[in-house]
Amino acid sequence: MILTVTLNTALDITYRTPALRPHASHRVSEVTERPGGKGLAAARTLAALGHEVTVTGFAGGATGRVVRERLTGTPGVVDAFVPVGGATRRTIAVVDGRTGDTTRFDEPGPLITPAEWSAFQEAYADLVPAAAAVALCGSLPPGVPVGAYAGLVRTARAAGVPVLLDTGGEPLRRGVAARPDVIKPNAAELAELTGSHEPLRATQDARRRGARAVVASLGAQGLLAATPEGRWRAAPPARPHGDPADTGDSVVAGLLAGLVEHLPWPDRLARAVALSAATVLSPAAGEFDRAAYGDLLDRIAVTVEANAA
């Protein structure tokens, strides 16, 4: 079982409109809703790859009930959310049908009380020993300590369970110091963490700060990985055209799947990039194009990266 943690769970709502214009009323041509948050998106992809996944975090209010109801029909995903008094947030995405651009509005999330945070920590400690790997994903809702991920990393490490951390800002800085097995920042998060805008130098600096392995998402350029076994770049054969939403979560799913299947790092990176590109190419938000994934997997270029100066 793979355990994904989404502390700031969301109900993702997508509106599609023929054209988005400021200061105007719009007719919506299509509305979709699905459970959201980084850990849930990664969990769906992992389940589609055939892995059993348990999802946890916070869920509350009418929105939280909808999220949990939608998860009930997802094969391979087990709901272990901790209920809270506040309402789970919504994220609103408006897709401009003319340009394909997406405008997002992200609510902050419910205020988590000290008692609710303690209840989650107890539930998490009970779940971790049965996991083959843990993913800690996304932002923190109000009320959760900024060092929360550092404590959750230490719990997983104490149980001997590998842990991947995917967040940014101060939660990432503190989480790295707890020595997670993998972190997956994007270029901006990596630069904020290390102060360096040179990706290879920055990945090596992040390792010195405590991360055992660093896999940086570089957008259309693919992934850059610095690990104890070596350094690699992995890129798709061509830049995919489509919706880039959830591509980072597909990278997390690919890395976790490769980890629990004991694949060598180049194969893990190839899988992660192929899943990311196949997510861009999928006509359905939050899914990956299975045919494209199978085709891309053998065409991902993974090259050894020289040391930074």
Coordinates of N, CA, C and O in Angstrom, one line a residue, residues 8 14 28 58 83 148 164 168 178 193 205 216 218 222-223 231 234 242 255 261 289:
N8 N -4.4 19.8 2.8 CA -5.3 20.8 2.3 C -6.1 20.3 1.1 O -6.1 20.8 0.0
T14 N -14.1 22.9 -12.3 CA -13.7 23.5 -13.5 C -14.8 24.0 -14.3 O -15.8 23.2 -14.6
V28 N -21.3 29.4 -18.9 CA -20.5 28.2 -18.7 C -21.0 27.1 -19.6 O -22.2 26.7 -19.5
F58 N -7.4 16.0 5.8 CA -8.6 16.5 6.5 C -9.7 16.6 5.5 O -9.5 16.9 4.3
P83 N -12.0 13.6 9.9 CA -13.0 14.6 9.8 C -12.6 15.8 10.7 O -12.0 15.7 11.7
A148 N 4.9 21.2 10.1 CA 4.1 19.9 10.2 C 4.8 18.8 9.3 O 4.9 17.7 9.8
L164 N 8.4 10.8 0.4 CA 8.5 11.8 -0.6 C 7.8 13.1 -0.2 O 6.6 13.0 0.2
G168 N 6.2 23.5 -0.9 CA 7.1 24.6 -1.2 C 7.2 25.6 0.0 O 6.6 25.4 1.0
A178 N 14.4 17.5 8.0 CA 14.1 16.2 8.6 C 14.5 15.0 7.8 O 14.3 13.9 8.1
L193 N 14.2 27.7 -2.1 CA 14.8 26.9 -1.0 C 16.3 27.1 -0.9 O 16.9 27.2 0.2
D205 N 22.7 21.5 -3.7 CA 22.6 22.2 -2.4 C 21.4 21.7 -1.6 O 21.5 21.5 -0.3
A216 N 13.8 17.7 -9.5 CA 13.3 19.0 -9.8 C 12.5 19.0 -11.1 O 13.0 18.5 -12.2
L218 N 11.3 20.8 -14.3 CA 11.7 22.0 -15.0 C 10.8 22.3 -16.2 O 11.2 22.7 -17.2
G222 N 11.5 18.8 -18.7 CA 11.5 17.5 -18.0 C 12.0 17.6 -16.6 O 11.7 18.5 -15.9
L223 N 12.8 16.6 -16.2 CA 13.2 16.5 -14.8 C 14.7 16.5 -14.7 O 15.4 16.0 -15.6
R231 N 23.4 11.5 -11.1 CA 22.6 12.7 -11.5 C 22.1 12.5 -12.9 O 23.0 12.1 -13.8
A234 N 15.9 13.9 -17.5 CA 15.0 13.1 -18.3 C 14.0 14.1 -19.0 O 13.5 15.0 -18.3
G242 N -1.1 20.9 -24.5 CA -2.4 20.6 -23.8 C -2.4 21.3 -22.4 O -1.6 22.2 -22.1
L255 N 7.3 8.6 -9.6 CA 8.5 8.3 -8.7 C 8.1 7.3 -7.7 O 8.9 6.4 -7.3
E261 N 8.5 -0.4 -6.7 CA 8.8 -1.5 -7.6 C 10.3 -1.7 -7.7 O 10.8 -2.6 -8.5
D289 N -3.3 10.0 -20.6 CA -3.6 9.2 -21.8 C -2.8 7.9 -21.8 O -1.6 8.0 -22.0

